[in-house]
Amino acid sequence: MRISVTDRCNIRCFYCMPDEQIRFKPRDEILSHEEIERFVEAILPLGINQFRITGGEPLVRNDLPGLIQRIAALPGVEDLAMTTNGVLLADMAEDLHKAGLQRLNISLDGLQEETFRRITRREGLQKVLKGILAAQQLPFRQIRLNTVAIRGITEAEIIPLGQFAREQELELRFIEFMPLDAEEGWESQQVLDGDEIKRTLESAFGPLVPRSRPNPSQPAVDFEFADGRGRIGFINPITQPFCGECNRLRITAEGQLRNCLFSTEEWDVRELLRNGATEAEIRNRLRECVMHKKAGHGIDSSDFQRPERAMYQIGG
Ligand code: SAM
Ligand code: SF4
């Protein structure tokens, strides 16, 4: 279950948010810490035991370590991870770890200032790099880097990022650019195919060997370099859709359940949480949501309909 804790963010990646005129949800529409905790408690008996905190940018949420602590303390929560842009991470990493956060995905689309500026329309690369360094000093169970692969931007970053991941002993995952940008500028020609990235990395660092897949529902296909230095994964929702295996569920910051990033329907949990519903009623709403999951996202079909919400409003 991916829990979005805010639709706000401190940068403006073009593949996710608009640059201006953003209408963030008013605070009273966003689930409180206590409501999120009650939701998690209610769904744990369904066997949902892996959680990821996301957004918007989770680190801009008020007292995030406090929320992590509440979730981590619930019996049955086996895995607690977070995805962040890393800008505020240097100062918060220790508190997050102490609160019970186990794993961290940090977004890093390139190592050049110009790439960061072009994508995020803000400054901050050095802060992100400091954030990565700070996280590495702590015993997180796993730290991964996420790179959105965009044709015309990412090509020049593939080898430097590969090198960085090898040197820092961090796992690096490339994610194909999906049509979830708020400005609706996505075009299929902008998708940089994971296989092409793999060939570029292999030409620089030697063969990539597939790793075993302990969890068949994971969207990424993971490899390691034959010399044992560095791990690389590919999430290829466009060129190699994995909808048949995907078991990801989402709740938006204002408490709407979604069974797919590309879902055009939502199931309201906030209304239940605010009107004294029982845990069983919350579970039933989630069951209903799962039952309506479609066989595939349909991006390649002629009648594909983009969801009304952009990535920052869903929770990536
Ligand atoms: N703000 C945090 C961050 O950027 O890491 C967490 C939320 S963000 C929506 C989650 C992940 O989705 C990030 O790794 C981001 O790069 C990725 N993402 C955002 N828009 C995307 C898109 N249109 N296609 C593919 N990945 C995207
Ligand atoms: Fe913010 Fe993450 Fe969206 Fe970038 S991808 S604008 S960091 S929420």
PDB file of C-alpha atoms and ligand atoms in Angstrom, residues 9 15-16 54-58 83-85 107 109 146 148 175-178 180-181 311-312 315-316, ligand 1:
ATOM      1  CA  CYS A   9       6.280  19.664  -3.030  1.00  0.00           C
ATOM      2  CA  TYR A  15       7.000  15.034 -15.535  1.00  0.00           C
ATOM      3  CA  CYS A  16       4.817  15.372 -12.427  1.00  0.00           C
ATOM      4  CA  THR A  54       5.067   9.006  -0.779  1.00  0.00           C
ATOM      5  CA  GLY A  55       3.510  12.204  -2.133  1.00  0.00           C
ATOM      6  CA  GLY A  56       4.008  15.014  -3.355  1.00  0.00           C
ATOM      7  CA  GLU A  57       7.131  15.335  -1.287  1.00  0.00           C
ATOM      8  CA  PRO A  58       6.633  13.480   2.014  1.00  0.00           C
ATOM      9  CA  THR A  83      10.152   7.733  -1.655  1.00  0.00           C
ATOM     10  CA  THR A  84      11.610  11.247  -1.449  1.00  0.00           C
ATOM     11  CA  ASN A  85      13.237  13.836  -3.680  1.00  0.00           C
ATOM     12  CA  SER A 107      14.976  10.339  -6.708  1.00  0.00           C
ATOM     13  CA  ASP A 109      17.583  12.020 -12.357  1.00  0.00           C
ATOM     14  CA  ASN A 146      15.251   6.298  -8.805  1.00  0.00           C
ATOM     15  CA  VAL A 148      12.990   8.815 -14.554  1.00  0.00           C
ATOM     16  CA  ILE A 175      11.720   4.230 -14.571  1.00  0.00           C
ATOM     17  CA  GLU A 176      10.218   4.933 -17.972  1.00  0.00           C
ATOM     18  CA  PHE A 177       8.499   8.316 -18.229  1.00  0.00           C
ATOM     19  CA  MET A 178       4.716   7.748 -17.916  1.00  0.00           C
ATOM     20  CA  LEU A 180       1.124  11.378 -15.609  1.00  0.00           C
ATOM     21  CA  ASP A 181       2.615  14.862 -15.997  1.00  0.00           C
ATOM     22  CA  MET A 311       1.484  12.043 -10.360  1.00  0.00           C
ATOM     23  CA  TYR A 312       1.880  14.480  -7.428  1.00  0.00           C
ATOM     24  CA  GLY A 315       1.403   9.397  -5.001  1.00  0.00           C
ATOM     25  CA  GLY A 316       4.036   7.702  -7.116  1.00  0.00           C
TER      26      GLY A 316
HETATM   27  N1  SAM B   1       8.476  13.578  -4.239  1.00  0.00           N
HETATM   28  C1  SAM B   1       9.005  12.273  -4.093  1.00  0.00           C
HETATM   29  C2  SAM B   1      10.018  11.947  -5.176  1.00  0.00           C
HETATM   30  O1  SAM B   1      10.029  12.654  -6.181  1.00  0.00           O
HETATM   31  O2  SAM B   1      10.767  11.010  -5.006  1.00  0.00           O
HETATM   32  C3  SAM B   1       7.950  11.192  -4.011  1.00  0.00           C
HETATM   33  C4  SAM B   1       6.781  11.306  -4.939  1.00  0.00           C
HETATM   34  S1  SAM B   1       7.181  11.106  -6.656  1.00  0.00           S
HETATM   35  C5  SAM B   1       5.599  11.346  -7.396  1.00  0.00           C
HETATM   36  C6  SAM B   1       7.500   9.357  -6.737  1.00  0.00           C
HETATM   37  C7  SAM B   1       8.338   8.880  -7.901  1.00  0.00           C
HETATM   38  O3  SAM B   1       7.621   9.021  -9.110  1.00  0.00           O
HETATM   39  C8  SAM B   1       9.639   9.664  -8.101  1.00  0.00           C
HETATM   40  O4  SAM B   1      10.727   8.755  -8.192  1.00  0.00           O
HETATM   41  C9  SAM B   1       9.417  10.372  -9.401  1.00  0.00           C
HETATM   42  O5  SAM B   1      10.617  10.583 -10.082  1.00  0.00           O
HETATM   43  C10 SAM B   1       8.495   9.433 -10.122  1.00  0.00           C
HETATM   44  N2  SAM B   1       7.689  10.064 -11.181  1.00  0.00           N
HETATM   45  C11 SAM B   1       6.999  11.222 -11.104  1.00  0.00           C
HETATM   46  N3  SAM B   1       6.356  11.483 -12.259  1.00  0.00           N
HETATM   47  C12 SAM B   1       6.648  10.453 -13.101  1.00  0.00           C
HETATM   48  C13 SAM B   1       6.277  10.145 -14.445  1.00  0.00           C
HETATM   49  N4  SAM B   1       5.473  10.946 -15.163  1.00  0.00           N
HETATM   50  N5  SAM B   1       6.750   8.998 -14.991  1.00  0.00           N
HETATM   51  C14 SAM B   1       7.568   8.175 -14.264  1.00  0.00           C
HETATM   52  N6  SAM B   1       7.934   8.399 -12.986  1.00  0.00           N
HETATM   53  C15 SAM B   1       7.495   9.537 -12.413  1.00  0.00           C
END
